[in-house]
XYZ file of C-alpha atoms in Angstrom:
663
model
C 107.094 0.909 -48.010
C 105.142 -2.205 -47.301
C 104.741 -4.620 -44.420
C 106.665 -4.435 -41.163
C 109.040 -7.381 -40.781
C 109.985 -9.297 -37.615
C 113.186 -11.023 -36.423
C 113.401 -13.546 -33.571
C 116.532 -13.233 -31.422
C 118.344 -15.863 -29.326
C 121.143 -15.621 -26.743
C 122.477 -18.946 -27.985
C 123.751 -17.668 -31.326
C 123.880 -14.457 -33.369
C 121.006 -13.620 -35.689
C 121.272 -12.050 -39.121
C 118.751 -9.917 -40.998
C 118.354 -7.559 -43.891
C 116.684 -4.308 -42.985
C 115.192 -2.151 -45.724
C 115.710 1.587 -45.506
C 112.547 3.192 -44.189
C 110.978 -0.102 -43.098
C 110.507 -0.831 -39.431
C 111.675 -4.214 -38.147
C 110.233 -5.700 -34.981
C 112.671 -7.574 -32.727
C 111.287 -10.546 -30.810
C 113.161 -10.240 -27.486
C 110.730 -12.375 -25.481
C 110.613 -15.847 -27.049
C 114.130 -17.005 -26.157
C 115.660 -15.457 -22.996
C 118.167 -16.621 -20.332
C 116.710 -18.245 -17.229
C 115.933 -15.736 -14.502
C 115.900 -12.736 -16.831
C 113.395 -10.044 -15.861
C 114.779 -6.925 -17.548
C 116.684 -6.049 -20.673
C 118.689 -3.245 -22.280
C 119.157 -2.361 -25.947
C 122.154 -0.874 -27.763
C 123.040 -0.567 -31.425
C 125.345 0.804 -34.091
C 125.172 4.484 -34.945
C 123.393 3.671 -38.217
C 120.500 1.962 -36.445
C 117.502 3.752 -34.991
C 115.913 2.038 -31.986
C 112.316 2.692 -30.907
C 110.705 1.366 -27.754
C 106.975 0.755 -28.067
C 105.068 0.445 -24.793
C 101.928 1.384 -22.913
C 102.733 4.285 -20.532
C 99.823 3.235 -18.346
C 101.530 -0.090 -17.631
C 105.238 0.584 -18.085
C 107.454 3.427 -16.893
C 110.373 4.411 -19.107
C 113.596 3.501 -17.235
C 116.087 6.175 -16.220
C 119.715 6.067 -15.174
C 120.989 2.493 -14.838
C 117.511 0.969 -14.896
C 116.402 -1.369 -17.692
C 113.211 -2.168 -19.501
C 110.996 -4.813 -17.896
C 110.826 -8.050 -19.843
C 107.105 -7.498 -20.317
C 105.173 -8.648 -23.352
C 103.763 -5.118 -23.717
C 107.254 -3.683 -24.385
C 108.387 -3.988 -28.000
C 111.680 -3.154 -29.706
C 111.479 -1.720 -33.207
C 114.466 -0.747 -35.341
C 115.089 0.910 -38.697
C 118.029 2.045 -40.814
C 118.416 5.247 -42.801
C 121.016 4.172 -45.365
C 122.321 1.165 -47.219
C 125.203 -0.802 -45.701
C 128.678 -0.646 -47.202
C 129.293 -4.319 -46.394
C 127.320 -7.340 -45.245
C 126.418 -7.373 -41.556
C 128.130 -4.060 -40.800
C 125.388 -2.954 -38.390
C 124.657 -4.475 -34.998
C 121.991 -4.480 -32.312
C 122.605 -6.072 -28.898
C 119.988 -7.091 -26.350
C 121.367 -7.639 -22.801
C 119.245 -9.559 -20.284
C 119.322 -8.967 -16.500
C 117.861 -10.580 -13.432
C 116.492 -8.899 -10.327
C 118.439 -7.216 -8.838
C 120.441 -6.422 -11.935
C 124.037 -7.294 -11.038
C 125.426 -8.510 -14.303
C 124.080 -9.558 -17.661
C 122.664 -13.046 -17.736
C 123.189 -13.215 -21.482
C 123.158 -11.315 -24.768
C 121.312 -11.643 -28.051
C 123.167 -10.143 -31.009
C 121.639 -9.183 -34.334
C 123.843 -8.358 -37.320
C 122.108 -6.191 -39.870
C 122.603 -5.366 -43.513
C 120.868 -2.188 -44.626
C 119.345 -2.328 -48.128
C 117.903 0.714 -49.866
C 115.217 -0.766 -52.126
C 112.532 1.534 -53.510
C 110.278 2.164 -56.496
C 109.714 5.843 -57.184
C 107.555 7.569 -59.764
C 106.173 11.084 -60.139
C 103.709 10.675 -57.284
C 103.890 14.406 -56.547
C 102.714 15.195 -60.121
C 105.483 17.729 -60.726
C 106.780 16.241 -63.963
C 109.847 14.757 -62.262
C 110.548 11.571 -60.342
C 111.404 12.266 -56.716
C 112.066 9.941 -53.814
C 108.908 9.678 -51.774
C 108.041 8.186 -48.418
C 104.349 8.909 -48.996
C 101.694 6.241 -49.431
C 102.638 5.286 -52.986
C 100.175 2.397 -53.049
C 97.192 4.755 -53.030
C 95.976 7.303 -55.572
C 94.109 10.395 -54.486
C 92.146 12.937 -56.577
C 92.121 16.683 -56.015
C 94.527 19.614 -55.722
C 95.952 18.136 -52.520
C 96.047 14.642 -53.987
C 98.956 12.438 -54.948
C 99.727 9.440 -57.120
C 101.498 8.764 -60.393
C 99.898 9.144 -63.827
C 100.262 6.800 -66.786
C 99.759 7.819 -70.420
C 98.187 5.449 -72.907
C 100.883 5.171 -75.563
C 98.379 5.490 -78.400
C 100.343 7.655 -80.844
C 102.760 6.458 -83.542
C 106.229 7.939 -83.107
C 107.989 5.761 -85.677
C 107.025 5.577 -89.321
C 108.161 1.955 -89.240
C 105.355 1.064 -86.856
C 102.228 -0.455 -88.338
C 99.757 0.487 -85.584
C 99.834 2.616 -82.475
C 102.955 2.420 -80.313
C 101.160 0.442 -77.638
C 101.076 -2.544 -80.016
C 104.903 -2.653 -80.139
C 106.635 -5.027 -77.748
C 109.982 -3.467 -78.636
C 110.885 0.189 -78.504
C 110.573 1.596 -82.029
C 111.789 5.130 -81.269
C 113.519 6.911 -78.393
C 110.795 9.548 -78.705
C 108.472 6.839 -77.479
C 110.038 7.090 -74.011
C 108.463 10.530 -73.572
C 105.036 8.893 -73.818
C 105.869 6.632 -70.880
C 106.093 7.347 -67.175
C 109.642 7.059 -65.806
C 110.192 5.004 -62.676
C 113.431 4.714 -60.710
C 114.263 1.430 -59.001
C 116.742 2.072 -56.194
C 118.741 -1.078 -55.389
C 121.570 0.129 -53.148
C 123.061 -2.677 -51.034
C 126.336 -4.586 -50.804
C 126.866 -6.662 -53.948
C 127.324 -9.771 -51.794
C 123.745 -9.464 -50.591
C 122.472 -10.364 -54.046
C 124.164 -13.745 -53.893
C 121.352 -14.798 -51.549
C 118.620 -12.347 -52.480
C 117.080 -11.144 -55.721
C 114.887 -8.270 -56.802
C 111.637 -9.191 -58.528
C 109.293 -6.792 -60.330
C 105.620 -7.770 -60.390
C 102.312 -6.634 -61.853
C 98.960 -8.126 -60.805
C 97.428 -10.420 -63.458
C 94.501 -8.045 -63.965
C 96.907 -5.159 -64.625
C 99.273 -6.975 -66.976
C 97.074 -6.357 -70.021
C 96.745 -2.665 -69.102
C 100.427 -1.738 -68.842
C 103.886 -2.594 -70.115
C 107.259 -1.968 -68.458
C 110.585 -1.444 -70.213
C 113.918 -1.680 -68.414
C 116.761 0.631 -69.445
C 120.071 -1.210 -69.544
C 122.668 1.467 -70.080
C 123.216 2.232 -73.748
C 121.430 4.510 -76.207
C 120.420 1.780 -78.626
C 116.750 0.860 -78.879
C 117.815 -2.691 -78.062
C 119.006 -1.481 -74.657
C 115.359 -1.025 -73.635
C 113.932 -4.427 -72.843
C 110.276 -5.173 -72.257
C 110.176 -6.942 -68.901
C 106.506 -6.798 -67.850
C 103.204 -6.665 -69.661
C 100.684 -9.044 -71.219
C 101.765 -12.623 -70.422
C 104.702 -11.237 -68.389
C 103.706 -10.912 -64.736
C 107.132 -10.911 -63.061
C 110.753 -10.174 -63.828
C 113.903 -10.992 -61.881
C 115.957 -7.810 -62.118
C 119.397 -8.314 -63.613
C 121.244 -5.985 -61.249
C 124.895 -5.338 -62.153
C 127.676 -5.132 -59.495
C 127.748 -1.660 -57.991
C 124.455 -0.679 -59.615
C 122.394 1.521 -57.306
C 119.622 2.814 -59.589
C 117.855 1.217 -62.552
C 115.626 3.154 -64.959
C 112.196 1.808 -65.858
C 109.605 3.166 -68.277
C 105.925 2.320 -67.891
C 103.344 2.717 -70.655
C 99.572 2.439 -70.484
C 97.895 0.083 -72.919
C 94.241 1.028 -72.519
C 92.111 3.954 -71.402
C 89.687 3.532 -68.514
C 86.536 1.718 -69.606
C 83.502 -0.133 -68.288
C 85.616 -3.049 -67.071
C 88.692 -1.024 -66.104
C 88.705 1.680 -63.433
C 92.025 3.077 -64.647
C 94.168 2.051 -61.662
C 97.214 -0.219 -62.057
C 100.218 -0.958 -59.865
C 103.860 -2.000 -60.101
C 105.767 -3.684 -57.264
C 109.328 -4.660 -56.426
C 110.164 -7.319 -53.854
C 113.451 -8.317 -52.228
C 113.200 -12.123 -52.259
C 115.178 -14.534 -50.074
C 116.425 -17.270 -52.432
C 117.769 -19.432 -49.595
C 114.295 -20.607 -48.656
C 111.881 -22.886 -50.491
C 109.507 -21.595 -51.469
C 111.264 -18.276 -51.966
C 109.927 -15.644 -49.569
C 109.642 -11.889 -50.197
C 111.376 -10.029 -47.386
C 109.515 -6.827 -48.177
C 107.721 -5.150 -51.090
C 107.424 -1.609 -52.390
C 104.454 -0.734 -54.598
C 103.551 2.254 -56.775
C 99.991 2.873 -57.985
C 99.257 4.657 -61.263
C 96.067 6.063 -62.708
C 95.804 5.922 -66.475
C 95.253 9.419 -67.862
C 91.750 9.864 -69.326
C 90.713 10.996 -72.793
C 89.409 14.575 -72.477
C 87.134 16.530 -74.834
C 87.555 20.265 -75.419
C 84.573 22.665 -75.630
C 84.006 25.532 -78.044
C 85.363 27.943 -75.444
C 88.891 26.569 -75.916
C 91.002 28.365 -78.564
C 91.045 26.662 -81.980
C 94.254 25.245 -83.448
C 93.168 23.458 -86.628
C 89.982 23.500 -88.706
C 89.272 20.355 -90.761
C 86.943 20.275 -93.780
C 86.467 17.925 -96.743
C 86.723 18.582 -100.455
C 83.762 16.835 -102.128
C 81.969 16.665 -105.471
C 78.244 16.105 -106.076
C 75.514 16.930 -108.596
C 75.875 20.631 -107.771
C 79.598 20.509 -108.468
C 82.555 20.806 -106.090
C 82.225 22.581 -102.732
C 85.014 24.978 -103.722
C 83.162 28.144 -102.614
C 82.407 26.609 -99.231
C 86.098 25.710 -98.793
C 87.071 29.246 -99.767
C 84.650 30.739 -97.238
C 85.947 28.419 -94.522
C 89.508 29.358 -95.422
C 88.651 33.038 -94.951
C 87.043 32.268 -91.597
C 90.080 30.292 -90.426
C 92.334 33.172 -91.443
C 90.283 35.615 -89.360
C 90.555 33.294 -86.378
C 94.303 32.644 -86.877
C 93.470 28.970 -87.203
C 95.180 26.498 -89.545
C 92.921 25.033 -92.248
C 93.261 21.323 -93.021
C 91.446 20.105 -96.160
C 90.804 16.392 -96.488
C 90.905 15.588 -100.231
C 88.321 13.418 -101.998
C 90.798 10.596 -102.443
C 90.930 10.282 -98.645
C 87.322 11.079 -97.737
C 85.741 9.066 -100.590
C 83.211 11.884 -100.998
C 82.142 11.682 -97.357
C 81.823 15.283 -96.157
C 80.612 14.672 -92.581
C 83.970 14.909 -90.823
C 82.457 15.916 -87.470
C 80.464 12.704 -87.449
C 83.549 10.580 -88.075
C 85.784 11.725 -85.218
C 86.175 13.841 -82.112
C 89.386 15.573 -81.110
C 90.509 15.418 -77.501
C 93.731 14.971 -75.588
C 95.408 13.045 -72.798
C 97.838 14.428 -70.249
C 100.383 13.443 -67.629
C 102.425 15.917 -65.561
C 105.411 15.454 -67.881
C 103.594 15.465 -71.230
C 100.293 15.948 -73.072
C 99.292 15.144 -76.633
C 96.102 15.222 -78.728
C 94.115 12.035 -79.263
C 91.477 11.543 -81.959
C 88.471 9.418 -80.989
C 87.259 7.542 -84.074
C 83.502 6.923 -84.091
C 81.941 3.553 -84.968
C 80.170 5.247 -87.904
C 82.615 3.843 -90.517
C 81.551 5.453 -93.777
C 83.734 7.069 -96.423
C 85.978 8.792 -93.866
C 86.476 5.650 -91.782
C 90.208 5.346 -92.535
C 91.044 9.046 -92.268
C 91.603 9.288 -88.475
C 93.828 6.201 -88.411
C 95.765 6.766 -91.598
C 96.091 10.553 -91.606
C 95.636 11.848 -88.050
C 97.488 9.182 -86.044
C 101.189 10.013 -85.962
C 104.010 11.304 -83.753
C 102.493 12.825 -80.602
C 98.984 12.424 -82.016
C 97.111 9.504 -80.502
C 94.183 7.418 -81.685
C 91.404 5.550 -79.893
C 88.182 3.942 -81.063
C 85.343 1.839 -79.759
C 83.319 -0.532 -81.937
C 80.001 -2.112 -81.023
C 80.107 -5.883 -81.476
C 76.510 -6.573 -80.507
C 74.339 -3.861 -82.050
C 74.043 -2.220 -85.437
C 75.442 1.291 -85.813
C 72.792 4.037 -85.779
C 72.913 7.684 -86.716
C 73.245 8.559 -83.036
C 76.672 6.858 -82.978
C 78.115 9.692 -85.057
C 80.068 12.303 -83.150
C 77.950 15.204 -84.297
C 75.882 13.701 -81.493
C 78.624 14.447 -78.993
C 79.413 17.785 -77.374
C 80.947 19.077 -74.159
C 80.007 22.074 -72.083
C 82.466 24.671 -70.817
C 83.425 24.412 -67.119
C 80.358 24.732 -64.887
C 79.382 24.678 -61.213
C 76.138 22.910 -60.295
C 74.827 23.449 -56.761
C 78.377 23.753 -55.452
C 79.684 20.777 -57.428
C 82.491 21.839 -59.759
C 82.981 20.449 -63.238
C 86.213 22.249 -64.179
C 86.490 20.339 -67.470
C 82.812 20.678 -68.334
C 80.294 17.881 -68.897
C 79.954 15.711 -72.001
C 76.568 15.887 -73.734
C 75.285 12.795 -75.570
C 72.163 12.837 -77.705
C 69.732 10.083 -76.801
C 66.086 9.081 -76.525
C 63.750 10.024 -73.718
C 64.265 8.010 -70.526
C 62.561 4.597 -70.680
C 61.231 5.295 -74.185
C 63.107 2.559 -76.040
C 64.250 4.916 -78.802
C 67.626 5.405 -80.421
C 70.720 5.771 -78.219
C 74.443 6.065 -78.798
C 76.210 2.678 -78.666
C 76.766 1.425 -75.132
C 80.490 0.856 -75.735
C 80.912 4.551 -76.533
C 78.774 5.714 -73.602
C 80.654 3.389 -71.260
C 84.004 4.670 -72.504
C 83.046 8.319 -72.026
C 81.675 7.711 -68.548
C 84.735 5.728 -67.465
C 87.018 8.745 -68.020
C 85.334 10.225 -64.907
C 86.445 13.838 -65.364
C 83.620 15.112 -67.629
C 80.530 13.350 -66.156
C 78.439 12.606 -69.290
C 74.865 13.814 -69.505
C 72.305 12.384 -71.944
C 69.930 14.848 -73.599
C 66.983 14.244 -75.918
C 67.906 14.268 -79.620
C 65.866 11.303 -80.880
C 63.115 13.701 -81.978
C 65.333 14.768 -84.877
C 65.642 12.827 -88.114
C 69.446 12.717 -87.951
C 69.297 12.759 -84.156
C 72.367 14.833 -83.256
C 72.773 17.322 -80.416
C 74.488 19.819 -82.736
C 71.152 20.332 -84.511
C 69.630 22.236 -81.599
C 72.445 23.427 -79.295
C 75.966 24.800 -79.184
C 78.180 26.834 -76.841
C 79.975 30.079 -77.644
C 82.654 31.935 -75.653
C 81.949 35.359 -74.148
C 84.121 37.931 -72.427
C 81.906 38.407 -69.363
C 82.192 36.694 -65.999
C 80.162 33.656 -67.112
C 82.548 33.064 -69.993
C 80.048 31.414 -72.327
C 76.462 31.180 -73.540
C 74.376 28.174 -74.485
C 72.686 28.716 -77.845
C 69.430 26.832 -78.411
C 67.457 26.599 -81.628
C 64.113 28.283 -81.031
C 61.030 27.852 -83.231
C 59.040 30.175 -80.957
C 61.649 32.936 -81.345
C 61.495 32.513 -85.123
C 57.700 32.622 -85.304
C 57.713 35.645 -83.001
C 60.218 37.401 -85.283
C 58.161 36.617 -88.398
C 54.976 37.845 -86.695
C 56.725 41.083 -85.804
C 57.891 41.574 -89.409
C 54.373 40.904 -90.669
C 52.973 43.534 -88.333
C 55.631 45.955 -89.608
C 54.283 45.456 -93.127
C 56.797 42.941 -94.496
C 54.492 39.927 -94.750
C 55.309 39.348 -98.426
C 59.075 39.143 -97.800
C 60.052 35.574 -98.671
C 62.139 32.823 -97.118
C 64.712 31.336 -99.546
C 64.844 34.547 -101.583
C 67.964 34.435 -103.749
C 68.138 30.630 -103.927
C 67.736 28.883 -107.248
C 65.590 25.763 -107.589
C 63.904 26.402 -104.246
C 60.273 27.339 -103.687
C 60.021 30.657 -101.867
C 57.688 31.037 -98.883
C 56.479 34.439 -97.778
C 56.229 35.363 -94.122
C 52.445 35.436 -94.479
C 52.398 31.939 -95.991
C 54.632 30.457 -93.303
C 52.599 31.985 -90.468
C 49.379 30.716 -92.051
C 50.725 27.190 -92.574
C 49.003 25.244 -89.777
C 51.084 22.122 -90.359
C 54.342 24.071 -90.196
C 53.171 25.782 -87.014
C 52.194 22.466 -85.385
C 55.521 20.919 -86.392
C 57.325 23.741 -84.636
C 55.158 23.625 -81.533
C 56.288 19.999 -81.232
C 59.935 20.900 -81.899
C 59.757 23.656 -79.289
C 58.395 21.236 -76.686
C 61.325 18.889 -77.366
C 63.831 21.724 -77.057
C 62.133 23.015 -73.901
C 62.508 19.562 -72.312
C 66.247 19.789 -73.020
C 66.345 23.373 -71.813
C 65.192 22.361 -68.345
C 67.607 19.416 -68.223
C 70.531 21.603 -69.271
C 69.635 24.318 -66.761
C 69.456 21.752 -63.976
C 72.492 19.636 -64.910
C 74.784 22.494 -65.981
C 73.726 25.024 -63.356
C 72.454 27.518 -65.940
C 69.959 30.357 -65.681
C 67.824 31.907 -68.411
C 70.428 34.660 -68.669
C 72.975 32.053 -69.786
C 70.847 30.915 -72.744
C 70.379 32.631 -76.104
C 67.465 31.588 -78.324
C 68.433 31.416 -81.989
C 65.449 31.652 -84.391
C 64.945 28.385 -86.263
C 62.113 26.447 -87.868
C 61.755 22.690 -88.315
C 59.444 20.479 -90.342
C 58.421 16.908 -89.588
C 59.061 14.042 -91.958
C 57.920 10.581 -90.892
C 57.524 11.870 -87.303
C 61.120 13.171 -87.095
C 62.177 16.808 -87.383
C 64.441 18.350 -90.012
C 65.653 21.939 -90.294
C 63.224 23.934 -92.464
C 66.005 26.342 -93.456
C 69.773 26.108 -92.739
C 70.149 25.400 -89.033
C 72.024 28.350 -87.573
C 73.036 26.748 -84.246
C 74.855 24.093 -86.298
C 77.770 26.506 -86.583
C 81.526 26.229 -86.267
C 83.029 28.228 -83.387
C 86.578 29.517 -83.840
C 87.195 31.695 -80.814
C 85.152 34.867 -81.275
C 84.533 34.051 -84.938
C 81.403 32.098 -85.771
C 80.836 30.371 -89.114
C 77.022 30.253 -89.278
C 74.894 28.544 -91.961
C 73.372 31.243 -94.129
C 69.604 30.974 -93.484
C 68.376 32.739 -96.642
C 65.694 34.458 -94.598
C 63.228 37.118 -95.758
C 64.990 40.225 -97.084
C 63.880 43.456 -95.473
C 65.473 46.626 -96.773
C 67.998 44.420 -98.545
C 69.044 42.548 -95.395
C 68.181 39.055 -94.193
C 66.029 39.516 -91.101
C 67.234 36.208 -89.622
C 70.866 37.219 -89.977
C 70.144 40.619 -88.502
C 68.378 39.052 -85.537
C 71.264 36.669 -84.839
C 73.799 39.492 -85.104
C 71.795 41.534 -82.601
C 71.853 38.612 -80.182
C 75.507 37.583 -80.494
C 77.600 40.587 -81.503
C 76.953 42.441 -78.193
C 78.650 39.428 -76.559
C 81.841 40.219 -78.475
C 81.262 37.610 -81.199
C 81.737 38.043 -84.945
C 79.138 36.415 -87.195
C 80.063 35.186 -90.675
C 77.198 33.612 -92.610
C 78.338 30.931 -95.040
C 76.266 29.364 -97.815
C 76.055 25.611 -97.151
C 72.590 25.134 -98.626
C 73.126 22.652 -101.455
C 76.405 21.084 -100.338
C 75.277 20.388 -96.752
C 71.785 21.551 -95.716
C 69.918 19.657 -98.445
C 71.774 16.525 -97.291
C 70.498 17.025 -93.712
C 73.653 18.580 -92.320
C 75.241 21.979 -91.826
C 78.613 23.641 -91.227
C 79.318 21.978 -87.878
C 78.541 18.557 -89.335
C 80.914 19.232 -92.219
C 83.833 20.551 -90.177
C 85.926 19.592 -87.177
C 88.130 21.633 -84.860
C 91.142 20.654 -82.810
C 91.487 22.954 -79.817
C 93.992 23.793 -77.106
C 93.837 21.573 -74.028
C 92.503 22.961 -70.766
C 95.114 24.645 -68.564
C 93.353 22.967 -65.633
C 94.922 19.614 -64.706
C 92.480 16.737 -64.702
C 94.001 15.132 -61.588
C 92.823 18.154 -59.612
C 89.230 17.139 -60.350
C 87.247 15.625 -57.479
C 84.796 13.278 -59.285
C-alpha cells in the first residue's frame, strides 16, 4: 500500500480515523498533552496492532509498571489486520502520567474504523489474481521478478466489430474478457463509512491513451461491463453497492511499447474523504503493469501453418509450385494456407507483406501478425483475412519517408536463442537488413525499427543488406534447427564455396557440365565458362566481401563460432552496382522443422545429379535435415525472389516466458 498516514490526538475530545488494512498509521501523542505529563502508556482493542518506534541508544523500553517517556524520539504506530464490522468499533487509548506516576493526568482516545481497500492483479505471474502485500507499484524483470502483465487487445473476437477489439469502447464479446488482465478491487468496510468517503479509480494522463478499464457490475450481459477508465477518462468514482466487498475490473492494453512508450502503465484506487474541500485522499493503492511485447519466432520453432499465394503470370499459374509446397507441408505435418488471387491481387511476395509473431500474458497468449508498410497487392490480406478471434494485428506506417524495398519483411529475421559473452538472449535477436554504418544508404523505416527495439526482449541487430538489389537479409542468410547441443546453424550464401566447388568439378573433368541445364529459354553456362568469366568472378569477390562483413558481425553479436556457420554455395551478379542471385538462391529457403524447401538451383549435372544439390545435401543432411529442392525459377527467381520470399510460416511460441528476460 501507499503512504503512511498520521492522526493527531487530544485529551480534550475523542479523535476518529479510518485505518486501511496493511497501512501503518502514525499517532501524534506529543502535540497536545496534559500539563505536567512526562510519560505515557498505550492500550488498544484486540484488532489493533501497536508498534513503538524508538532509538534504543536514547530510550530504554519500559518494564513492569513503567511507562514510555514523553520524548519526541518515541513514536506510536498502529495498524489493523481486518475490516471493521461497524463504524468506530476499534479503540486506542493514550494515558498520560506525571513524575512520579501516581495517576493518569488525562487520556486521549482514538476510535478507529478498519477498511480493507486494495487493488490486486496477477503480480506473481501465475495466471491467477492473488492478494499481494508486495511492492505492486514496481515492475521487475527476470525469473525472480514480479509485476502484472497487460495484453494489447489487438484481435477481433466479435464478427460485429469493424476493427480490432481495442477500438471498441463497449464490450463486444465475453470472449474479449480473456484478452484483458483481471483486477480485483477489495472494498470491505462498514456501509456507513461510504456516506462520508468514496472510492476513486485513477490512471495517469500519460497512461490513459495506453489502457482501458472495464468494471463488472454483476450480470452476464455485455452491458454489465462498463468502460470506466481510458482515453479522456482519467478517474472514476466507484459505485459500490451496500455489502459489496469485491468488485471485478478488467484492464486492456491499447498499444504495444514504442519509441515514445516504455510499456509501463499503472492503475490506482484512493479512499477519498468527501467531508473536506478540496476532497483529500486518505490513502492510495497502485498496481503497475507492463504491456506484453510483440515477439518474433525463429526457424527453430515448430511450424504450424505455411502460407503461399496462388498467382498467374506470363508463364501460367504457379500450380506446380503450390503442389510442391503442399507436399512439403504434408511431410512436416504443417497446415497449408493458400491465399487466392482474388485476395492477393497477383502479389506473390507474402513474406514481404507480413511477419507472424505472438504476445503473451501469464493467463493467455495469442498470435499477432505484424503488417509491413509495403502496401502492395497483399496489403489488405493481414487485416481482412488474418485478424480474427485470438489472432491479433499490428502495423506501423511511416508518415515522413517513402517506403523502400528494405521496409518489406523479407528484410526481417530473428535468430534462435543465443548467449553472447555471458549475456543471454533467450528469445533470440531480431536481424534487420540495413546499409553500412554512416553510409547514408537504404534502411528500414524508423517507425518499424523503433517499434522492434521498444519490445526490449529480442534486442534488434542491423546487418548489411544494402549491397543487394532487393536488399533483404533472407537473400544471404537463414537459420536451421539441428539436433546437437547448439540446436541450430546459421547458413550463409557463399560465392567462394561455389567457385571452389566448380573448380573442383573442373579438375575432375566435368568442366563442360552446364549451369541451367534442363531449363527452357535460359542460356546455359558451362563450368569452364563461368570460371573464365572475369566479370562474374569480380562480382562474386565483391559479394563475398559483403557477406564476410556480415559474418564477423553475426559471430560477434550472436556469439557464434565458425563451427556454427554453414557456407551454402551461391553466385551473384551485379546490376547497376547491386547484387542479384545468378541462379536460384538456395539460402532463401522455407524451414519447416527438419524439412527444408530449397530453391532448385539447376546446377551442372554430373552423373545425372545436380552438383549444387549434392553439395548442399552433404552439408545439411548430416545435421538431421531433409532437403527438398523445389522449382521456383520462372514464378519467383526471375522476379528477384525465391521460396522464402513467396511463403510465410506461423510457428509455435517460445516455451520461455518473456518476463523472465533480463534486458
